[in-house]
Amino acid sequence: MLATLHDLKPQTRRPLSTLAPISLVRTPMSTSSAQGPLVRVENVVKRVRDGAERRTVLDDVSFELQRGELVIVRGPSGSGKTTLLAIVGAMLSPTSGEVHLDGEATSRLREAHRAEIRRQKVGFVFQDLQLIDDLTSRRKMLL
């Protein structure tokens, strides 16, 4: 049975219609968390330029994911789900805050070191599965 853990509510100093709550939905854990969390996100903020303005996409997001957990990130279009996953997966750096993958802080690492962590510890399936037109989705995932 799935249950909502808590809402991650992106906020800005002035409301923007594209920001909406993101929910993490998780299954009950069946494994021990004695090793500590696999992912720890602490006070992550992500701001981006939107024309002449800076827009807050994620604001003070914090959570932990344990080994063996199945987690679903859900929310309306434009709520920051993809940005959150890209930050957790070490593809983007947050504006502020910290992300730990398997105990290693990743937010302030150089790109070459983040790339090494992604190769060793992160699997990412992009929204656009047309990355290599000649391969099936299964073959793309196996890459």
Coordinates of C-alpha atoms in Angstrom, one line a residue:
M1 CA 0.0 0.0 0.0
L2 CA 1.3 3.5 -0.9
A3 CA 1.1 6.4 1.5
T4 CA 2.1 10.0 1.2
L5 CA 5.2 10.8 3.2
H6 CA 5.0 14.6 3.1
D7 CA 4.6 17.4 0.7
L8 CA 7.5 19.3 -0.6
K9 CA 6.1 22.8 -1.3
P10 CA 8.2 25.0 -3.6
Q11 CA 7.7 28.6 -2.6
T12 CA 8.9 32.0 -3.8
R13 CA 8.7 35.4 -2.3
R14 CA 5.9 36.1 -4.8
P15 CA 3.5 33.4 -5.9
L16 CA 4.1 31.9 -9.4
S17 CA 1.3 29.9 -11.0
T18 CA 3.8 27.2 -12.3
L19 CA 4.9 26.2 -8.8
A20 CA 2.8 23.5 -7.0
P21 CA 3.5 20.9 -4.3
I22 CA 5.5 17.8 -5.1
S23 CA 4.7 14.6 -3.2
L24 CA 7.0 11.7 -2.3
V25 CA 5.0 8.5 -2.2
R26 CA 6.8 5.4 -0.7
T27 CA 6.2 1.8 0.1
P28 CA 6.9 0.5 3.5
M29 CA 10.6 -0.5 3.9
S30 CA 11.5 -4.1 4.0
T31 CA 15.2 -3.6 4.6
S32 CA 17.2 -2.3 7.5
S33 CA 18.3 1.3 7.5
A34 CA 21.2 0.5 9.9
Q35 CA 23.7 1.7 7.2
G36 CA 22.1 5.1 7.1
P37 CA 20.1 6.7 4.2
L38 CA 21.1 6.0 0.6
V39 CA 20.0 9.5 -0.3
R40 CA 19.9 12.5 2.0
V41 CA 18.6 15.9 0.7
E42 CA 19.1 18.8 3.1
N43 CA 17.6 22.2 2.6
V44 CA 18.0 22.2 -1.2
V45 CA 17.1 25.4 -3.0
K46 CA 17.3 25.7 -6.8
R47 CA 16.9 29.0 -8.6
V48 CA 17.0 29.5 -12.3
R49 CA 16.9 32.5 -14.7
D50 CA 13.6 33.0 -16.4
G51 CA 14.3 35.9 -18.8
A52 CA 15.2 38.9 -16.7
E53 CA 13.9 37.3 -13.5
R54 CA 15.2 34.6 -11.1
R55 CA 12.7 31.9 -10.4
T56 CA 12.7 29.6 -7.4
V57 CA 12.0 26.0 -8.6
L58 CA 12.8 24.2 -5.3
D59 CA 12.8 25.9 -1.9
D60 CA 14.2 24.3 1.3
V61 CA 13.5 20.7 0.2
S62 CA 14.7 18.0 2.7
F63 CA 14.1 14.2 2.9
E64 CA 15.9 10.9 3.2
L65 CA 15.5 7.7 1.1
Q66 CA 16.5 4.4 2.6
R67 CA 18.0 1.4 0.8
G68 CA 15.4 -0.8 -0.7
E69 CA 12.6 1.8 -0.7
L70 CA 10.4 2.3 -3.7
V71 CA 9.6 6.0 -4.0
I72 CA 7.4 7.8 -6.5
V73 CA 7.9 11.5 -7.1
R74 CA 4.6 13.1 -8.3
G75 CA 3.2 16.5 -8.9
P76 CA 1.8 18.6 -11.7
S77 CA 3.7 19.8 -14.7
G78 CA 6.2 22.5 -13.8
S79 CA 6.3 21.7 -10.1
G80 CA 10.0 20.8 -10.0
K81 CA 10.0 17.0 -10.2
T82 CA 12.6 16.7 -13.0
T83 CA 14.8 19.4 -11.4
L84 CA 14.6 17.5 -8.1
L85 CA 15.6 14.2 -9.7
A86 CA 18.4 15.8 -11.7
I87 CA 19.8 17.3 -8.4
V88 CA 19.5 14.0 -6.5
G89 CA 21.1 12.2 -9.5
A90 CA 24.1 14.6 -9.5
M91 CA 23.2 16.0 -13.0
L92 CA 22.6 19.5 -11.6
S93 CA 23.9 21.3 -8.5
P94 CA 21.5 23.0 -6.2
T95 CA 21.7 26.8 -5.7
S96 CA 22.1 26.0 -2.0
G97 CA 21.7 23.0 0.3
E98 CA 23.3 19.6 0.2
V99 CA 22.7 16.2 -1.4
H100 CA 24.4 13.0 -0.1
L101 CA 24.5 9.9 -2.2
D102 CA 25.5 6.8 -0.2
G103 CA 27.1 9.1 2.4
E104 CA 29.1 11.2 -0.1
A105 CA 28.2 14.9 -0.4
T106 CA 27.7 15.7 -4.1
S107 CA 26.4 19.3 -4.3
R108 CA 29.8 21.1 -4.5
L109 CA 31.8 18.6 -6.4
R110 CA 33.4 19.4 -9.8
E111 CA 31.6 18.0 -12.8
A112 CA 34.2 15.3 -13.4
H113 CA 33.8 13.9 -9.9
R114 CA 29.9 14.1 -10.2
A115 CA 30.2 12.2 -13.5
E116 CA 32.2 9.4 -11.8
I117 CA 29.5 9.2 -9.0
R118 CA 26.8 9.0 -11.7
R119 CA 28.6 6.2 -13.5
Q120 CA 29.0 4.2 -10.2
K121 CA 25.9 4.9 -8.3
V122 CA 23.0 6.5 -10.3
G123 CA 20.7 5.1 -12.9
F124 CA 18.7 7.6 -14.9
V125 CA 15.9 7.0 -17.5
F126 CA 15.2 10.2 -19.3
Q127 CA 11.7 11.4 -20.1
D128 CA 12.5 11.5 -23.8
L129 CA 13.3 7.9 -24.8
Q130 CA 14.3 9.0 -28.3
L131 CA 17.9 9.6 -27.3
I132 CA 19.1 6.9 -29.8
D133 CA 16.5 6.4 -32.5
D134 CA 17.8 3.0 -33.6
L135 CA 17.5 1.3 -30.2
T136 CA 14.5 -0.1 -28.4
S137 CA 13.6 1.3 -24.9
R138 CA 15.0 -1.9 -23.4
R139 CA 18.3 -1.6 -25.2
K140 CA 18.5 2.1 -24.1
M141 CA 18.0 1.1 -20.5
L142 CA 20.7 -1.5 -20.7
L143 CA 23.2 1.1 -21.9

